[in-house]
Short mmCIF file of N, CA and C in Angstrom, two decimals:
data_model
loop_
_atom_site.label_atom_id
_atom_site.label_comp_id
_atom_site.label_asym_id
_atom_site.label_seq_id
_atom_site.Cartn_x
_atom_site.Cartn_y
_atom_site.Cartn_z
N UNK U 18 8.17 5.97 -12.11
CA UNK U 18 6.84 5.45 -11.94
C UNK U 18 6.20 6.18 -10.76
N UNK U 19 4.71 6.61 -10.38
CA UNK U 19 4.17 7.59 -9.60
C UNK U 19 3.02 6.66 -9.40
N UNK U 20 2.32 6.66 -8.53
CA UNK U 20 1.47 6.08 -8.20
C UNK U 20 0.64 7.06 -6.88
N UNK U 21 -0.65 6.95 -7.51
CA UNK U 21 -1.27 7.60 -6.01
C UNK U 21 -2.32 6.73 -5.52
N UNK U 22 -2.61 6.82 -3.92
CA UNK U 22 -3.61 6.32 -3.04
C UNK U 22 -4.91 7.39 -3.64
N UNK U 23 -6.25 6.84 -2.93
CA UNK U 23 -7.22 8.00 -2.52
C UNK U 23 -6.90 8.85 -1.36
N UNK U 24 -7.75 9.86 -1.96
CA UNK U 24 -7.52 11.44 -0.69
C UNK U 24 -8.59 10.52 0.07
N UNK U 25 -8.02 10.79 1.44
CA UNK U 25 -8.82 9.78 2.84
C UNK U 25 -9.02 10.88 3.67
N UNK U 26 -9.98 11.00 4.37
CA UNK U 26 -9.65 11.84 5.72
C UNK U 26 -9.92 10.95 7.21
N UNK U 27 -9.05 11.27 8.03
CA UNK U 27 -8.18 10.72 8.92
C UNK U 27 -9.24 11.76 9.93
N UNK U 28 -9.63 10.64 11.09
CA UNK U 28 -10.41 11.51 12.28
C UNK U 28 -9.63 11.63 13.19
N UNK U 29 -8.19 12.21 13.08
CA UNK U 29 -7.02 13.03 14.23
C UNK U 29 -6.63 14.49 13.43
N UNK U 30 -6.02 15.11 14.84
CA UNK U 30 -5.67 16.32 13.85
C UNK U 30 -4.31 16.17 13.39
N UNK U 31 -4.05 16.79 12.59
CA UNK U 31 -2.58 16.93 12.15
C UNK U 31 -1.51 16.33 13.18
N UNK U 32 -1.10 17.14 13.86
CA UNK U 32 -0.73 17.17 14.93
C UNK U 32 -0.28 15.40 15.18
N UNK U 33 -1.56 14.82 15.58
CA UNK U 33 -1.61 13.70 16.35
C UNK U 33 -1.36 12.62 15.28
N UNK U 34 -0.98 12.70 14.01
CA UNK U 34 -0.93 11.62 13.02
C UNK U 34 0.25 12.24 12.52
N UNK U 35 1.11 13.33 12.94
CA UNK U 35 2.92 13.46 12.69
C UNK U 35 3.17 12.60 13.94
N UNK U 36 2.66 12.87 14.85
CA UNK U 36 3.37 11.48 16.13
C UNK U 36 3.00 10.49 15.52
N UNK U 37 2.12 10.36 15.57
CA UNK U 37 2.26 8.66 14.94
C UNK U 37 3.07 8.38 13.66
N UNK U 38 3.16 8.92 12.82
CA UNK U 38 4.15 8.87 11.80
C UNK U 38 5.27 8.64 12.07
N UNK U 39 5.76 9.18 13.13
CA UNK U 39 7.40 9.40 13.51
C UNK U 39 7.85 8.38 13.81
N UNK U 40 6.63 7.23 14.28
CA UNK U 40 7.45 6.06 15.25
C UNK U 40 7.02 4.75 13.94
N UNK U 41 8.73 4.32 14.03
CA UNK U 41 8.38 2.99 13.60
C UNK U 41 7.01 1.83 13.84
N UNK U 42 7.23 1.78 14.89
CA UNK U 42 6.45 0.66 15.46
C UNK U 42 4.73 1.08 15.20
N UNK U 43 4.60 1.75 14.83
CA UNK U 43 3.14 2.27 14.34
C UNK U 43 2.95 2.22 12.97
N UNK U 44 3.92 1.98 11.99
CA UNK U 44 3.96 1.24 10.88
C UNK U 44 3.25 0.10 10.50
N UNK U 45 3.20 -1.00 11.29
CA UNK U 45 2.91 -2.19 11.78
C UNK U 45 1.67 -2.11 11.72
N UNK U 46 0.64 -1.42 12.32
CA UNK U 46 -1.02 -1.28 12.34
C UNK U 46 -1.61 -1.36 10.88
N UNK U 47 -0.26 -0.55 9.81
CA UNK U 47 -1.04 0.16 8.68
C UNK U 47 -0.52 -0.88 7.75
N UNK U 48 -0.05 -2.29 7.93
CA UNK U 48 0.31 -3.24 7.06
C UNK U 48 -0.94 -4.06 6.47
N UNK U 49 -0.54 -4.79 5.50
CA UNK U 49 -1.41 -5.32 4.78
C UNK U 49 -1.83 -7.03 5.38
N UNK U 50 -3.17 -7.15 5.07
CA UNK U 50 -2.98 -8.87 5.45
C UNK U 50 -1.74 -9.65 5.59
N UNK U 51 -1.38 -10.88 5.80
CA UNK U 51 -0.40 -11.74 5.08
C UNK U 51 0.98 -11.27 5.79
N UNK U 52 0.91 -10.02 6.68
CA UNK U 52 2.54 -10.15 7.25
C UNK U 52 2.98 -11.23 7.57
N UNK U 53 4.21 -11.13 7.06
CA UNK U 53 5.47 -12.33 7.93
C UNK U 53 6.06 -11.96 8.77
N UNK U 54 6.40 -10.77 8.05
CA UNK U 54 7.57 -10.09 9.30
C UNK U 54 7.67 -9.05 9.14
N UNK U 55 7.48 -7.63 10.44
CA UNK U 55 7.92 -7.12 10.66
C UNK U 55 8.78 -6.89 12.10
N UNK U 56 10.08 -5.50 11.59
CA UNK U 56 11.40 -5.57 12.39
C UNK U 56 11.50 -4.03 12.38
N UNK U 57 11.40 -3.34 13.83
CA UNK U 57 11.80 -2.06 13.71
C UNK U 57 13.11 -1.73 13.88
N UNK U 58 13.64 -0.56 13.47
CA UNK U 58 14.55 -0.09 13.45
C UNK U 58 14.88 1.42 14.48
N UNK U 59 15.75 1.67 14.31
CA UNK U 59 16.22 3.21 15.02
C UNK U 59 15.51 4.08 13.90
N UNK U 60 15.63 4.40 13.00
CA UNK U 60 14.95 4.95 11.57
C UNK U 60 14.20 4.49 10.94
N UNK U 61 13.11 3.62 11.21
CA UNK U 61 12.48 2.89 9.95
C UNK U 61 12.00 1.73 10.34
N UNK U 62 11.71 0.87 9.29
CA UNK U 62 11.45 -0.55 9.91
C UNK U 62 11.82 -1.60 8.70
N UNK U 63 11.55 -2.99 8.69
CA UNK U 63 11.82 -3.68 7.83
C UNK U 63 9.78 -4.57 7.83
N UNK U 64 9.83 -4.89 6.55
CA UNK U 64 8.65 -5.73 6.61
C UNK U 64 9.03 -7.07 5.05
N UNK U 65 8.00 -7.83 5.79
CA UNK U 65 8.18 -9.18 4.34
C UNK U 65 6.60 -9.53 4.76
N UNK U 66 5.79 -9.40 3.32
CA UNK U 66 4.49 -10.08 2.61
C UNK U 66 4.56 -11.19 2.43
N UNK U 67 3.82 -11.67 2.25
CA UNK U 67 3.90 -13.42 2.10
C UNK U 67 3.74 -13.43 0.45
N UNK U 68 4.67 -13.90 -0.37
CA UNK U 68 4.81 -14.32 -1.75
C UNK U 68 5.68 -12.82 -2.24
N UNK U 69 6.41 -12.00 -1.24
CA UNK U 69 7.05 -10.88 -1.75
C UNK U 69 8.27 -10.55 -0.66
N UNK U 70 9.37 -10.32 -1.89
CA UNK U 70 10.61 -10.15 -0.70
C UNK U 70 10.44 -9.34 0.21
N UNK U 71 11.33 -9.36 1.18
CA UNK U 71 11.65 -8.18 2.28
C UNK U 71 11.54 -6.63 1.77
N UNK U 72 11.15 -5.57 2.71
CA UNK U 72 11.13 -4.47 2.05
C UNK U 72 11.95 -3.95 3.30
N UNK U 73 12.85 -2.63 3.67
CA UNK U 73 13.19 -2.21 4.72
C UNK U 73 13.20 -0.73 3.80
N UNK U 74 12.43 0.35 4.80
CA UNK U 74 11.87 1.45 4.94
C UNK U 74 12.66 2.24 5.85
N UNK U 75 13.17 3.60 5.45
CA UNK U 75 13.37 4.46 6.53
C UNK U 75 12.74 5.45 6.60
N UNK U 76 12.35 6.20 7.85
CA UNK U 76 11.20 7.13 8.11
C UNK U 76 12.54 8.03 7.50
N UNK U 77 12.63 9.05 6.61
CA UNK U 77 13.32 10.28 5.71
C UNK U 77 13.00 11.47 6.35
N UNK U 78 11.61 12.06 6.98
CA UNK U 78 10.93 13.18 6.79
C UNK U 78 9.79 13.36 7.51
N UNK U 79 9.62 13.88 8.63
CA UNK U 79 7.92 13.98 8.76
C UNK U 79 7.95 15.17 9.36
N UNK U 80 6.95 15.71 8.50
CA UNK U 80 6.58 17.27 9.61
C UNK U 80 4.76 18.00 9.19
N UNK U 81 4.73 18.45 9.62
CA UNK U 81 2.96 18.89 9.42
C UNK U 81 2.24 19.08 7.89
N UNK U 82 3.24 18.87 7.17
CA UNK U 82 2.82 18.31 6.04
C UNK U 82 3.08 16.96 5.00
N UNK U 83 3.82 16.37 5.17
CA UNK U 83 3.98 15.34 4.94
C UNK U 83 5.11 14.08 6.02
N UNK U 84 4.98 12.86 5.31
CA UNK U 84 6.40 11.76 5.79
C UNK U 84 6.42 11.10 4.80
N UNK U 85 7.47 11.35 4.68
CA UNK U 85 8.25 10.48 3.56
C UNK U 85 9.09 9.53 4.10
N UNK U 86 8.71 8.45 3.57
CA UNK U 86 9.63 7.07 3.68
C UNK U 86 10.53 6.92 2.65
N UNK U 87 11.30 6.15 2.43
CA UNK U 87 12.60 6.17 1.34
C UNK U 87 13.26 4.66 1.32
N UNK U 88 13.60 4.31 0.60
CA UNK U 88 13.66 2.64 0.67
C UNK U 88 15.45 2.88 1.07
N UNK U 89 15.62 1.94 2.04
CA UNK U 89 16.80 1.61 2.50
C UNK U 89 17.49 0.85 2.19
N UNK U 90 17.21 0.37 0.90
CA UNK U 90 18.04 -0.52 -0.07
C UNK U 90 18.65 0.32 -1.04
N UNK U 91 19.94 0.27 -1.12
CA UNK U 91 20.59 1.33 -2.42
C UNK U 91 20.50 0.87 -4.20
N UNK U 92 20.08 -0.63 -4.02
CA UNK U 92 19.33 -0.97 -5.08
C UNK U 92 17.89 -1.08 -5.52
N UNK U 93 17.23 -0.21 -4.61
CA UNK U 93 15.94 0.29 -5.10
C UNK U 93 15.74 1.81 -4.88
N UNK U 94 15.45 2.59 -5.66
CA UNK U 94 15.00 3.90 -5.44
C UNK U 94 13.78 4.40 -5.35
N UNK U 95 13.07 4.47 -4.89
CA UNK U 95 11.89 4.67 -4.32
C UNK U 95 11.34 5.75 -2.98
N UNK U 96 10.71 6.38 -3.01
CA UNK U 96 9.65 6.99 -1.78
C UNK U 96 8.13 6.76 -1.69
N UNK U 97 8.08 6.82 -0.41
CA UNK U 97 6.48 6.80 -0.44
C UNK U 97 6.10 8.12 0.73
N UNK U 98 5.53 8.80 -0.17
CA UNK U 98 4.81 10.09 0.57
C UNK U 98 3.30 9.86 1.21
N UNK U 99 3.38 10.31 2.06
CA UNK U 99 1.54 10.77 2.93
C UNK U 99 1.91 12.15 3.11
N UNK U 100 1.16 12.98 2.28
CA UNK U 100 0.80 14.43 2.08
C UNK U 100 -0.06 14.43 3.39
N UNK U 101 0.14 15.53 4.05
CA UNK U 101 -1.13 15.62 5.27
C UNK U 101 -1.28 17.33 5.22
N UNK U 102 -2.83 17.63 5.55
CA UNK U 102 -3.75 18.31 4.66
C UNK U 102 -4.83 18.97 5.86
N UNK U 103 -4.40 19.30 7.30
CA UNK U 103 -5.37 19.51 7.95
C UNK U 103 -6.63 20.40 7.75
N UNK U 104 -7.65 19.83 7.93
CA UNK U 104 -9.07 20.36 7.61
C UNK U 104 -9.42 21.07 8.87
N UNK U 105 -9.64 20.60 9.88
CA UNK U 105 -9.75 21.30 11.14
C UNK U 105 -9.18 20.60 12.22
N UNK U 106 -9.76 20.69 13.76
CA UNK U 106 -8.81 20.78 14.61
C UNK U 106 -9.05 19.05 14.82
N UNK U 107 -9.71 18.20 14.30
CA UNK U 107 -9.40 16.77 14.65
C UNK U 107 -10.16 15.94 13.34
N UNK U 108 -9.64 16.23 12.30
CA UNK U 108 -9.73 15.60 10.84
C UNK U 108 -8.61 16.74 9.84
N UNK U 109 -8.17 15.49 9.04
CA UNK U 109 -6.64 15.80 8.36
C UNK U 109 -7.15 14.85 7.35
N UNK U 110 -6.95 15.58 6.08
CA UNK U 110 -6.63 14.63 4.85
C UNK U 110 -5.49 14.04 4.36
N UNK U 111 -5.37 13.04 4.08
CA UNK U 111 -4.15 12.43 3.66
C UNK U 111 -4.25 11.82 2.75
N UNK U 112 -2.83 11.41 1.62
CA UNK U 112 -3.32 10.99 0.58
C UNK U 112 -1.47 10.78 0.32
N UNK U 113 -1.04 9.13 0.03
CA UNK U 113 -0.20 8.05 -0.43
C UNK U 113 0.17 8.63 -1.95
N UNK U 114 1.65 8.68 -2.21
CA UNK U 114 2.18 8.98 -2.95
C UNK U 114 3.48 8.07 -2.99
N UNK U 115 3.47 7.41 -4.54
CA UNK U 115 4.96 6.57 -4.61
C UNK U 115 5.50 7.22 -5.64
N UNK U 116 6.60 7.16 -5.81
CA UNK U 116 7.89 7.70 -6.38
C UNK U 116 8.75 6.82 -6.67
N UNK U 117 9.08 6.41 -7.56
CA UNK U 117 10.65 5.12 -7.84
C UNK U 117 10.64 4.90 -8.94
N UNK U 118 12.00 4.81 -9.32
CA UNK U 118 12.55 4.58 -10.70
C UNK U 118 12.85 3.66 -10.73
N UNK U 119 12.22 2.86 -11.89
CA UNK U 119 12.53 1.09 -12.11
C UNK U 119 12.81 0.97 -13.90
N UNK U 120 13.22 -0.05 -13.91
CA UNK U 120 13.15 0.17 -15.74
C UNK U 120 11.62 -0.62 -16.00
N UNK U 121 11.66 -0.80 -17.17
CA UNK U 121 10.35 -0.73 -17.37
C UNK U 121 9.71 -2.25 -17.61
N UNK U 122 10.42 -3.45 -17.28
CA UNK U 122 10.36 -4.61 -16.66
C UNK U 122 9.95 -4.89 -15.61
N UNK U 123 10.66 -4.67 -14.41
CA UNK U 123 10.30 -4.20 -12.74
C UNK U 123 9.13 -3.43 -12.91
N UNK U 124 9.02 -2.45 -13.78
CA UNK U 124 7.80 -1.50 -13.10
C UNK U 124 6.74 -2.25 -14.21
N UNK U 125 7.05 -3.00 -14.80
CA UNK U 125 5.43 -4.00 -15.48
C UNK U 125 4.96 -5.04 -14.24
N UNK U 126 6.27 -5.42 -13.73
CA UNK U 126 6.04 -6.91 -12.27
C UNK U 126 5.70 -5.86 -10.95
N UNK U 127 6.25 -5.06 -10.69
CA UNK U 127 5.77 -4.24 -9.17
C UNK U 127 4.97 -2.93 -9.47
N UNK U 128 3.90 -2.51 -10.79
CA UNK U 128 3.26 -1.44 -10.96
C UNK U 128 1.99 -1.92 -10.13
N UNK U 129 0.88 -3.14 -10.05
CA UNK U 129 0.01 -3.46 -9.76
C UNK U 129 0.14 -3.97 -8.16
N UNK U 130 1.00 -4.88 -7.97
CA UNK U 130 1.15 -4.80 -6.22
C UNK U 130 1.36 -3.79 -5.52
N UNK U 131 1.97 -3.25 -6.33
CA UNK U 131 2.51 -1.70 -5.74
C UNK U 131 1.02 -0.97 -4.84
N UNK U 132 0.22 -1.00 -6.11
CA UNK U 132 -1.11 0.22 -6.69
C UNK U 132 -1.89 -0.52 -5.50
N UNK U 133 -1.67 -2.16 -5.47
CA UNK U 133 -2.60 -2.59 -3.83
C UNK U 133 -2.32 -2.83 -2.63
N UNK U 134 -1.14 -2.32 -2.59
CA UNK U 134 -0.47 -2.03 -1.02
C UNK U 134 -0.54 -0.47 -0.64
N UNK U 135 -0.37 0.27 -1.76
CA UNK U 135 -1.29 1.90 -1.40
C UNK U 135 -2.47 1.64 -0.82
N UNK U 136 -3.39 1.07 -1.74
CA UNK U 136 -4.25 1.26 -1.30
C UNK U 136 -4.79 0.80 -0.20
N UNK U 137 -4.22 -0.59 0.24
CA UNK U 137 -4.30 -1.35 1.77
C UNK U 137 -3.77 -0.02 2.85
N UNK U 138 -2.47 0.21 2.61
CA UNK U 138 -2.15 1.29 3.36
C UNK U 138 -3.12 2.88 3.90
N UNK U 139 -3.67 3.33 2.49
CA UNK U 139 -4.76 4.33 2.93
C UNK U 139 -5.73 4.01 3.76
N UNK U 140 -6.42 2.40 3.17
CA UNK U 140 -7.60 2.13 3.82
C UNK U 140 -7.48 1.93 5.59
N UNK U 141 -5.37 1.02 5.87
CA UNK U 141 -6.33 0.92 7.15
C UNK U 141 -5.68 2.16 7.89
N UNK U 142 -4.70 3.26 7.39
CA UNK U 142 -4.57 4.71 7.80
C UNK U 142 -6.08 5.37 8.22
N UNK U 143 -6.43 5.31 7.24
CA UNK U 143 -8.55 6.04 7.18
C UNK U 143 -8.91 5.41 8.64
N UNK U 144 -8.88 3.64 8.57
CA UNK U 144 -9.95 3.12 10.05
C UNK U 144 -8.57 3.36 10.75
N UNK U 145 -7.65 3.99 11.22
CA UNK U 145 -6.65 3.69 12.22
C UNK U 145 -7.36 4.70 13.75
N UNK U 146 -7.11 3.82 14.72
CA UNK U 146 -8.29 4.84 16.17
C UNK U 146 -7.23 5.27 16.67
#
């Protein structure tokens, strides 16, 4: 199953949105209404939605073109990519990419929450100061 965000552009340069990528705890800004909980980690972080289980995330990858997250559960397979796309020296395009193999049950129940937590995620990436 693949899923994409909108192409956003981000008013930092490249540069300054791989640091922020790198750190857990800056995860947290780009969550959706309704947190319960989030829990950082050495690699990653853990989060829980309100009416949706726990999710725990490990940062996989980040470098001047993308970060990839990777689900830290060995019973889910999944990534979530932010392609980053610098335009000039303080605006970068970015643009949410999921990846995970579900059978085709799971991906009828988590295709649509999925598709609005991208998009929560782009939107508050886009306003992030």
């Amino acid at each position: 199953m693949n899923l994409e965000g909108r192409k956003i552009i981000v008013n930092k340069s490249s540069k300054e949105l791989v640091e922020i990528l790198k750190s857990p705890e800056n995860y947290k800004d780009f969550m959706p209404d309704g947190l319960q909980k989030f829990e950082t980690r050495e690699d990653g972080f853990k989060f829980g939605l309100q009416g949706m289980p726990e999710i725990a995330l490990k940062i996989d990858e980040v470098n001047d073109q993308k970060a990839v997250l990777k689900s830290a559960s060995s019973s889910l397979d999944f990534s979530l990519t932010a392609t980053i796309n610098p335009l000039n020296e303080s605006q970068t395009e970015v643009q949410m990419l999921f990846e995970g193999k579900f059978n085709p049950f799971i991906k009828m129940m988590v295709e649509k929450p999925l598709q609005n937590f991208i998009n929560t995620l782009t939107n508050k990436i886009e306003a992030y100061k």
